[in-house]
């Protein structure tokens, strides 16, 4: 934290601001690709859609996973080929399917009859992956209630897709975001295997294991290499020529971001010490709300003094949901002191609103210890 604040113009930059390390993003991408032994992986744009980050990933060899016309349009502006895009959102707007198909996207995910009809109408001949419902055990943000067909439904949907003029290409699943249980992927693949064996007469080629790979917010989090080792062992049960599709988001960008903020207020209320920052959960850290003020962000101070006071860390707006963390141990803080909220590269700016008239933080991009550019 002290190194960051002492770094060139950032030490004088008014808060709040995000700083993203592009070198770290590129290294994380290469780490995931190498762990799974694939030529490339599809980065989930929703995790962090900053154009500078997407460009750095494209230059590293990444392909991309999208969920909307807006994300496709953004990638087009960055000269990403449509052949390098998977439209993985199980439910899509008709207009978004039309846009994607006209742009050249030819690989889609679906999980229902209604979606199959839309794809057959608006993307004739496209390759499709059926998404199945799997366990989200170990995930911070489960997805199995909202998306996914049962294994038996999946077989029926793949057959129906072929009759509707689509190309049944494989099976997809997602174990949920920030999944810290590596066995969950293996169990999901066992379910996929049942679908595969019961649709063996169809030309299935791809297995899309989605994302959900955890960022190391805390000690004991399984490394992506450990998860990949389990997945690659389970692949031995599938045909040798199967194509493995991986769609990481959080694990690529989470530890590449820090949010720097200043103390603008402090108070003692009902026995608790409250610390007010010039940015809150609603302006860039919405996962703190989703996690009930207990998301495992690491917070540090520029002060050299040892931490000793437990604070409730909150934002400047009049909404209680703006609170970031319930219990943060820091040195005694004064007005205008700076804090760094670490590991905020994923699902931060993409969630940020202007609630209360407070704009999202500005953004700086770094290349290791060198500042590269600023995006307003």
Short mmCIF file of C-alpha atoms in Angstrom, two decimals:
data_model
loop_
_atom_site.label_atom_id
_atom_site.label_comp_id
_atom_site.label_asym_id
_atom_site.label_seq_id
_atom_site.Cartn_x
_atom_site.Cartn_y
_atom_site.Cartn_z
CA UNK A 1 0.00 0.00 0.00
CA UNK A 2 2.76 2.45 0.95
CA UNK A 3 4.60 1.60 -2.26
CA UNK A 4 1.50 2.27 -4.33
CA UNK A 5 0.79 5.63 -2.71
CA UNK A 6 4.41 6.65 -3.09
CA UNK A 7 4.40 5.72 -6.77
CA UNK A 8 4.84 8.78 -8.97
CA UNK A 9 1.70 10.75 -9.69
CA UNK A 10 -0.50 8.24 -7.84
CA UNK A 11 0.79 9.60 -4.55
CA UNK A 12 -0.79 12.92 -5.51
CA UNK A 13 -3.88 11.55 -7.26
CA UNK A 14 -7.14 12.52 -5.56
CA UNK A 15 -9.15 9.61 -4.24
CA UNK A 16 -11.06 7.45 -4.82
CA UNK A 17 -9.37 5.59 -7.64
CA UNK A 18 -8.78 2.06 -8.87
CA UNK A 19 -5.34 0.93 -10.00
CA UNK A 20 -5.14 -2.18 -12.19
CA UNK A 21 -1.88 -4.03 -12.88
CA UNK A 22 -1.90 -5.16 -16.51
CA UNK A 23 1.19 -7.32 -16.03
CA UNK A 24 -0.64 -9.25 -13.30
CA UNK A 25 -3.66 -9.72 -15.57
CA UNK A 26 -1.46 -11.17 -18.32
CA UNK A 27 0.36 -13.46 -15.90
CA UNK A 28 -2.90 -14.73 -14.44
CA UNK A 29 -4.24 -15.47 -17.90
CA UNK A 30 -1.12 -17.45 -18.81
CA UNK A 31 -1.29 -19.30 -15.50
CA UNK A 32 -4.86 -20.47 -16.12
CA UNK A 33 -4.15 -21.42 -19.74
CA UNK A 34 -1.09 -23.44 -18.77
CA UNK A 35 -2.85 -25.12 -15.84
CA UNK A 36 -5.57 -26.53 -18.10
CA UNK A 37 -3.18 -27.27 -20.95
CA UNK A 38 -5.32 -25.44 -23.50
CA UNK A 39 -4.19 -23.24 -26.35
CA UNK A 40 -6.34 -20.41 -25.01
CA UNK A 41 -9.13 -19.67 -22.57
CA UNK A 42 -12.22 -17.50 -22.93
CA UNK A 43 -12.10 -14.57 -20.52
CA UNK A 44 -15.51 -13.69 -19.03
CA UNK A 45 -15.96 -10.03 -19.98
CA UNK A 46 -18.49 -9.42 -17.20
CA UNK A 47 -15.78 -9.73 -14.53
CA UNK A 48 -14.05 -6.53 -15.64
CA UNK A 49 -14.85 -4.89 -18.96
CA UNK A 50 -12.29 -2.09 -18.97
CA UNK A 51 -11.13 -1.76 -22.61
CA UNK A 52 -7.48 -1.48 -21.59
CA UNK A 53 -7.71 -4.79 -19.72
CA UNK A 54 -9.53 -6.48 -22.61
CA UNK A 55 -6.85 -5.24 -25.00
CA UNK A 56 -4.08 -6.60 -22.77
CA UNK A 57 -5.82 -9.98 -22.70
CA UNK A 58 -6.37 -10.01 -26.46
CA UNK A 59 -2.65 -9.31 -26.93
CA UNK A 60 -1.87 -12.24 -24.60
CA UNK A 61 -3.92 -14.57 -26.82
CA UNK A 62 -7.22 -14.66 -24.95
CA UNK A 63 -10.57 -15.41 -26.43
CA UNK A 64 -13.73 -14.11 -24.80
CA UNK A 65 -17.08 -15.09 -23.26
CA UNK A 66 -19.97 -12.63 -23.42
CA UNK A 67 -23.53 -12.26 -22.24
CA UNK A 68 -24.91 -9.34 -24.23
CA UNK A 69 -24.82 -7.26 -27.39
CA UNK A 70 -23.05 -4.53 -25.44
CA UNK A 71 -20.12 -6.81 -24.61
CA UNK A 72 -19.88 -8.00 -28.22
CA UNK A 73 -19.88 -4.41 -29.44
CA UNK A 74 -17.12 -3.54 -26.98
CA UNK A 75 -14.96 -6.41 -28.24
CA UNK A 76 -15.63 -5.43 -31.85
CA UNK A 77 -14.30 -1.95 -31.10
CA UNK A 78 -11.12 -3.64 -29.88
CA UNK A 79 -10.79 -5.68 -33.12
CA UNK A 80 -11.60 -9.02 -31.49
CA UNK A 81 -12.69 -11.57 -34.08
CA UNK A 82 -16.23 -12.95 -33.75
CA UNK A 83 -14.69 -16.41 -34.09
CA UNK A 84 -13.04 -15.81 -30.71
CA UNK A 85 -16.33 -15.13 -28.89
CA UNK A 86 -18.71 -17.50 -27.11
CA UNK A 87 -22.18 -16.20 -26.20
CA UNK A 88 -22.60 -18.15 -22.98
CA UNK A 89 -25.54 -16.42 -21.31
CA UNK A 90 -28.24 -19.14 -21.18
CA UNK A 91 -31.02 -16.57 -21.69
CA UNK A 92 -30.56 -13.92 -24.35
CA UNK A 93 -32.58 -11.11 -25.90
CA UNK A 94 -33.79 -11.86 -29.43
CA UNK A 95 -32.13 -8.66 -30.61
CA UNK A 96 -28.83 -9.70 -29.02
CA UNK A 97 -28.90 -13.07 -30.80
CA UNK A 98 -29.55 -11.32 -34.12
CA UNK A 99 -26.71 -8.88 -33.48
CA UNK A 100 -24.28 -11.62 -32.46
CA UNK A 101 -25.12 -13.82 -35.44
CA UNK A 102 -24.77 -10.95 -37.90
CA UNK A 103 -21.43 -10.09 -36.30
CA UNK A 104 -20.23 -13.64 -36.96
CA UNK A 105 -20.63 -15.30 -33.55
CA UNK A 106 -21.43 -18.97 -34.13
CA UNK A 107 -21.23 -20.61 -30.68
CA UNK A 108 -24.08 -20.18 -28.20
CA UNK A 109 -25.17 -21.73 -24.89
CA UNK A 110 -28.81 -22.52 -24.06
CA UNK A 111 -30.73 -24.44 -21.40
CA UNK A 112 -34.42 -24.41 -22.35
CA UNK A 113 -36.89 -24.98 -25.16
CA UNK A 114 -37.72 -21.28 -25.29
CA UNK A 115 -34.07 -20.41 -25.85
CA UNK A 116 -33.68 -23.15 -28.44
CA UNK A 117 -36.56 -21.69 -30.46
CA UNK A 118 -34.98 -18.21 -30.35
CA UNK A 119 -31.63 -19.57 -31.53
CA UNK A 120 -33.16 -21.67 -34.30
CA UNK A 121 -35.01 -18.60 -35.55
CA UNK A 122 -32.26 -16.01 -35.21
CA UNK A 123 -29.03 -18.02 -35.53
CA UNK A 124 -29.74 -20.89 -37.98
CA UNK A 125 -26.97 -23.45 -38.22
CA UNK A 126 -25.12 -22.14 -35.17
CA UNK A 127 -23.23 -24.46 -32.85
CA UNK A 128 -24.93 -24.84 -29.47
CA UNK A 129 -23.92 -26.15 -26.06
CA UNK A 130 -26.62 -27.22 -23.65
CA UNK A 131 -26.03 -25.99 -20.10
CA UNK A 132 -26.87 -28.46 -17.37
CA UNK A 133 -27.66 -27.80 -13.73
CA UNK A 134 -24.90 -28.95 -11.36
CA UNK A 135 -24.10 -28.59 -7.69
CA UNK A 136 -22.72 -25.23 -6.49
CA UNK A 137 -21.30 -26.66 -3.28
CA UNK A 138 -18.39 -24.53 -2.12
CA UNK A 139 -19.41 -21.46 -4.13
CA UNK A 140 -19.86 -18.02 -2.65
CA UNK A 141 -22.41 -17.11 -5.33
CA UNK A 142 -24.39 -20.21 -6.51
CA UNK A 143 -26.01 -20.26 -9.95
CA UNK A 144 -27.78 -23.62 -10.06
CA UNK A 145 -31.20 -22.23 -9.11
CA UNK A 146 -31.27 -19.75 -11.99
CA UNK A 147 -29.76 -21.72 -14.88
CA UNK A 148 -29.31 -25.23 -16.19
CA UNK A 149 -31.36 -28.12 -17.55
CA UNK A 150 -31.54 -31.50 -15.85
CA UNK A 151 -29.37 -34.21 -17.46
CA UNK A 152 -32.39 -35.91 -18.99
CA UNK A 153 -33.75 -32.60 -20.31
CA UNK A 154 -30.33 -31.80 -21.71
CA UNK A 155 -30.31 -34.92 -23.90
CA UNK A 156 -33.78 -34.07 -25.20
CA UNK A 157 -32.73 -30.45 -25.89
CA UNK A 158 -29.63 -31.51 -27.83
CA UNK A 159 -31.70 -33.83 -30.05
CA UNK A 160 -34.33 -31.17 -30.58
CA UNK A 161 -31.62 -28.62 -31.45
CA UNK A 162 -30.41 -30.87 -34.26
CA UNK A 163 -33.92 -31.26 -35.65
CA UNK A 164 -34.36 -27.46 -35.50
CA UNK A 165 -31.39 -26.84 -37.79
CA UNK A 166 -28.84 -26.06 -35.10
CA UNK A 167 -25.54 -27.90 -34.58
CA UNK A 168 -25.47 -29.70 -31.18
CA UNK A 169 -21.83 -29.20 -30.28
CA UNK A 170 -21.48 -30.15 -26.62
CA UNK A 171 -22.34 -29.59 -22.97
CA UNK A 172 -21.68 -26.67 -20.60
CA UNK A 173 -21.96 -26.12 -16.86
CA UNK A 174 -21.03 -23.55 -14.22
CA UNK A 175 -20.37 -24.42 -10.57
CA UNK A 176 -20.99 -20.87 -9.31
CA UNK A 177 -18.73 -17.92 -8.63
CA UNK A 178 -15.76 -18.15 -6.25
CA UNK A 179 -16.04 -21.92 -5.80
CA UNK A 180 -13.52 -23.07 -3.20
CA UNK A 181 -14.23 -26.80 -3.47
CA UNK A 182 -12.30 -28.44 -6.31
CA UNK A 183 -14.34 -31.66 -6.14
CA UNK A 184 -17.40 -29.74 -7.35
CA UNK A 185 -15.96 -29.58 -10.88
CA UNK A 186 -15.30 -33.33 -10.94
CA UNK A 187 -18.82 -34.13 -9.75
CA UNK A 188 -20.22 -31.84 -12.44
CA UNK A 189 -18.16 -33.64 -15.08
CA UNK A 190 -19.60 -36.96 -13.91
CA UNK A 191 -23.06 -35.55 -14.62
CA UNK A 192 -21.89 -34.34 -18.02
CA UNK A 193 -20.60 -37.84 -18.78
CA UNK A 194 -24.11 -39.26 -18.32
CA UNK A 195 -25.44 -36.71 -20.83
CA UNK A 196 -22.59 -37.47 -23.23
CA UNK A 197 -23.15 -41.22 -23.12
CA UNK A 198 -26.89 -40.85 -23.64
CA UNK A 199 -26.36 -38.57 -26.64
CA UNK A 200 -23.46 -40.50 -28.15
CA UNK A 201 -25.14 -40.59 -31.55
CA UNK A 202 -24.90 -36.78 -31.77
CA UNK A 203 -21.74 -34.99 -33.01
CA UNK A 204 -20.68 -33.65 -29.60
CA UNK A 205 -17.17 -32.22 -29.43
CA UNK A 206 -16.93 -29.58 -26.67
CA UNK A 207 -17.08 -29.57 -22.88
CA UNK A 208 -17.45 -26.08 -21.41
CA UNK A 209 -16.63 -26.08 -17.69
CA UNK A 210 -17.41 -22.37 -17.29
CA UNK A 211 -15.62 -20.31 -14.68
CA UNK A 212 -15.98 -19.93 -10.94
CA UNK A 213 -12.28 -20.49 -10.23
CA UNK A 214 -11.56 -18.79 -6.92
CA UNK A 215 -9.34 -15.79 -6.29
CA UNK A 216 -7.04 -16.14 -3.29
CA UNK A 217 -8.83 -13.67 -1.05
CA UNK A 218 -7.79 -15.74 1.97
CA UNK A 219 -5.42 -18.51 2.98
CA UNK A 220 -6.45 -22.04 2.09
CA UNK A 221 -8.13 -21.16 -1.20
CA UNK A 222 -7.42 -23.93 -3.74
CA UNK A 223 -5.06 -22.87 -6.51
CA UNK A 224 -6.27 -22.99 -10.09
CA UNK A 225 -3.55 -25.57 -10.77
CA UNK A 226 -5.14 -27.92 -8.22
CA UNK A 227 -8.57 -27.55 -9.80
CA UNK A 228 -7.13 -28.01 -13.29
CA UNK A 229 -5.37 -31.19 -12.20
CA UNK A 230 -8.69 -32.67 -11.06
CA UNK A 231 -10.42 -31.59 -14.27
CA UNK A 232 -7.71 -32.99 -16.53
CA UNK A 233 -7.81 -36.33 -14.71
CA UNK A 234 -11.59 -36.51 -15.17
CA UNK A 235 -11.20 -35.76 -18.89
CA UNK A 236 -9.77 -39.26 -19.31
CA UNK A 237 -13.36 -40.53 -19.14
CA UNK A 238 -14.30 -38.57 -22.27
CA UNK A 239 -13.31 -39.04 -25.93
CA UNK A 240 -9.65 -38.22 -26.60
CA UNK A 241 -10.49 -35.49 -29.10
CA UNK A 242 -12.82 -33.56 -26.77
CA UNK A 243 -12.39 -29.78 -26.80
CA UNK A 244 -12.11 -28.28 -23.30
CA UNK A 245 -13.57 -24.77 -23.01
CA UNK A 246 -12.68 -22.69 -19.95
CA UNK A 247 -14.27 -19.32 -19.10
CA UNK A 248 -12.42 -17.70 -16.17
CA UNK A 249 -13.18 -14.19 -15.02
CA UNK A 250 -12.53 -13.47 -11.35
CA UNK A 251 -9.29 -15.46 -11.10
CA UNK A 252 -7.81 -13.46 -14.00
CA UNK A 253 -8.42 -9.96 -12.64
CA UNK A 254 -9.26 -10.05 -8.92
CA UNK A 255 -5.77 -9.70 -7.48
CA UNK A 256 -4.76 -7.18 -10.17
CA UNK A 257 -6.83 -4.37 -8.66
CA UNK A 258 -6.66 -2.08 -5.63
CA UNK A 259 -9.09 0.66 -4.63
CA UNK A 260 -7.52 3.64 -2.87
CA UNK A 261 -9.85 5.78 -0.75
CA UNK A 262 -9.61 8.52 1.86
CA UNK A 263 -11.21 8.86 5.27
CA UNK A 264 -13.87 11.58 5.21
CA UNK A 265 -15.58 10.92 8.54
CA UNK A 266 -15.44 8.92 11.75
CA UNK A 267 -17.81 8.36 14.67
CA UNK A 268 -18.49 6.04 17.59
CA UNK A 269 -22.01 4.61 17.54
CA UNK A 270 -23.46 1.95 19.86
CA UNK A 271 -20.01 0.86 20.90
CA UNK A 272 -18.70 0.56 17.33
CA UNK A 273 -16.10 2.70 15.61
CA UNK A 274 -17.34 3.85 12.21
CA UNK A 275 -14.96 4.95 9.46
CA UNK A 276 -16.44 6.79 6.47
CA UNK A 277 -14.64 6.70 3.11
CA UNK A 278 -15.07 8.78 -0.03
CA UNK A 279 -16.27 5.63 -1.84
CA UNK A 280 -18.70 2.94 -0.79
CA UNK A 281 -20.13 -0.42 -1.75
CA UNK A 282 -22.60 1.16 -4.16
CA UNK A 283 -19.86 3.04 -6.03
CA UNK A 284 -17.59 0.08 -6.80
CA UNK A 285 -17.73 -2.77 -4.27
CA UNK A 286 -21.22 -4.19 -4.60
CA UNK A 287 -20.09 -7.71 -3.73
CA UNK A 288 -19.74 -6.40 -0.17
CA UNK A 289 -23.51 -5.95 -0.15
CA UNK A 290 -24.09 -9.40 -1.64
CA UNK A 291 -21.86 -10.97 1.02
CA UNK A 292 -23.54 -9.19 3.93
CA UNK A 293 -20.59 -6.89 4.68
CA UNK A 294 -18.26 -9.88 5.08
CA UNK A 295 -16.64 -10.21 1.66
CA UNK A 296 -12.99 -11.22 2.20
CA UNK A 297 -11.43 -7.97 0.99
CA UNK A 298 -8.09 -7.19 2.58
CA UNK A 299 -7.80 -3.59 3.79
CA UNK A 300 -4.55 -1.84 4.65
CA UNK A 301 -3.46 1.63 5.65
CA UNK A 302 -0.58 3.85 4.60
CA UNK A 303 0.22 4.35 8.27
CA UNK A 304 3.20 2.40 9.65
CA UNK A 305 1.51 1.93 13.03
CA UNK A 306 0.23 -1.58 13.84
CA UNK A 307 -3.52 -2.20 13.52
CA UNK A 308 -5.42 -2.06 16.75
CA UNK A 309 -8.88 -0.59 16.23
CA UNK A 310 -11.83 -2.49 14.80
CA UNK A 311 -13.83 -0.30 12.40
CA UNK A 312 -17.07 -0.58 10.48
CA UNK A 313 -15.98 0.56 7.01
CA UNK A 314 -18.68 2.45 5.14
CA UNK A 315 -19.23 4.85 2.26
CA UNK A 316 -20.34 8.48 2.01
CA UNK A 317 -23.97 8.05 0.91
CA UNK A 318 -27.06 8.05 3.12
CA UNK A 319 -27.85 4.40 2.35
CA UNK A 320 -26.90 1.70 4.89
CA UNK A 321 -26.26 -0.73 2.03
CA UNK A 322 -23.27 1.45 1.17
CA UNK A 323 -21.33 -0.22 3.99
CA UNK A 324 -18.32 -2.24 2.84
CA UNK A 325 -17.15 -4.32 5.80
CA UNK A 326 -18.44 -4.93 9.30
CA UNK A 327 -15.12 -5.46 11.06
CA UNK A 328 -11.78 -4.13 9.77
CA UNK A 329 -8.73 -3.87 12.01
CA UNK A 330 -6.61 -0.80 11.23
CA UNK A 331 -4.35 1.69 13.02
CA UNK A 332 -6.16 4.66 14.49
CA UNK A 333 -7.30 6.59 11.43
CA UNK A 334 -7.70 10.34 11.01
CA UNK A 335 -9.51 12.44 8.42
CA UNK A 336 -7.77 12.45 5.04
CA UNK A 337 -5.79 9.28 5.80
CA UNK A 338 -5.73 6.82 2.91
CA UNK A 339 -6.63 3.13 2.87
CA UNK A 340 -6.21 0.50 0.21
CA UNK A 341 -8.84 -2.15 -0.43
CA UNK A 342 -7.01 -4.99 -2.11
CA UNK A 343 -8.02 -7.71 -4.59
CA UNK A 344 -10.85 -5.69 -6.10
CA UNK A 345 -10.10 -6.25 -9.78
CA UNK A 346 -13.21 -8.38 -10.37
CA UNK A 347 -16.87 -7.36 -10.20
CA UNK A 348 -16.10 -3.89 -8.88
CA UNK A 349 -16.34 -1.16 -11.52
CA UNK A 350 -18.81 -3.23 -13.56
CA UNK A 351 -21.25 -2.96 -10.64
CA UNK A 352 -20.53 0.68 -9.78
CA UNK A 353 -23.39 3.17 -9.81
CA UNK A 354 -23.65 6.93 -9.32
CA UNK A 355 -26.03 6.54 -6.40
CA UNK A 356 -26.21 9.65 -4.27
CA UNK A 357 -24.42 11.69 -6.92
CA UNK A 358 -21.06 10.03 -6.26
CA UNK A 359 -19.42 8.94 -9.54
CA UNK A 360 -17.51 5.67 -9.84
CA UNK A 361 -13.80 5.98 -9.01
CA UNK A 362 -11.35 6.97 -11.69
CA UNK A 363 -9.07 4.29 -13.09
CA UNK A 364 -5.31 3.99 -13.53
CA UNK A 365 -3.48 1.19 -15.30
CA UNK A 366 -0.06 -0.06 -14.29
CA UNK A 367 2.57 -2.22 -15.97
CA UNK A 368 4.12 -3.77 -12.90
CA UNK A 369 5.57 -0.76 -11.10
CA UNK A 370 5.12 1.60 -14.05
CA UNK A 371 2.08 3.76 -14.64
CA UNK A 372 0.71 3.40 -18.14
CA UNK A 373 -2.47 5.36 -18.62
CA UNK A 374 -5.57 6.75 -17.04
CA UNK A 375 -9.17 6.13 -18.05
CA UNK A 376 -11.84 8.50 -16.82
#
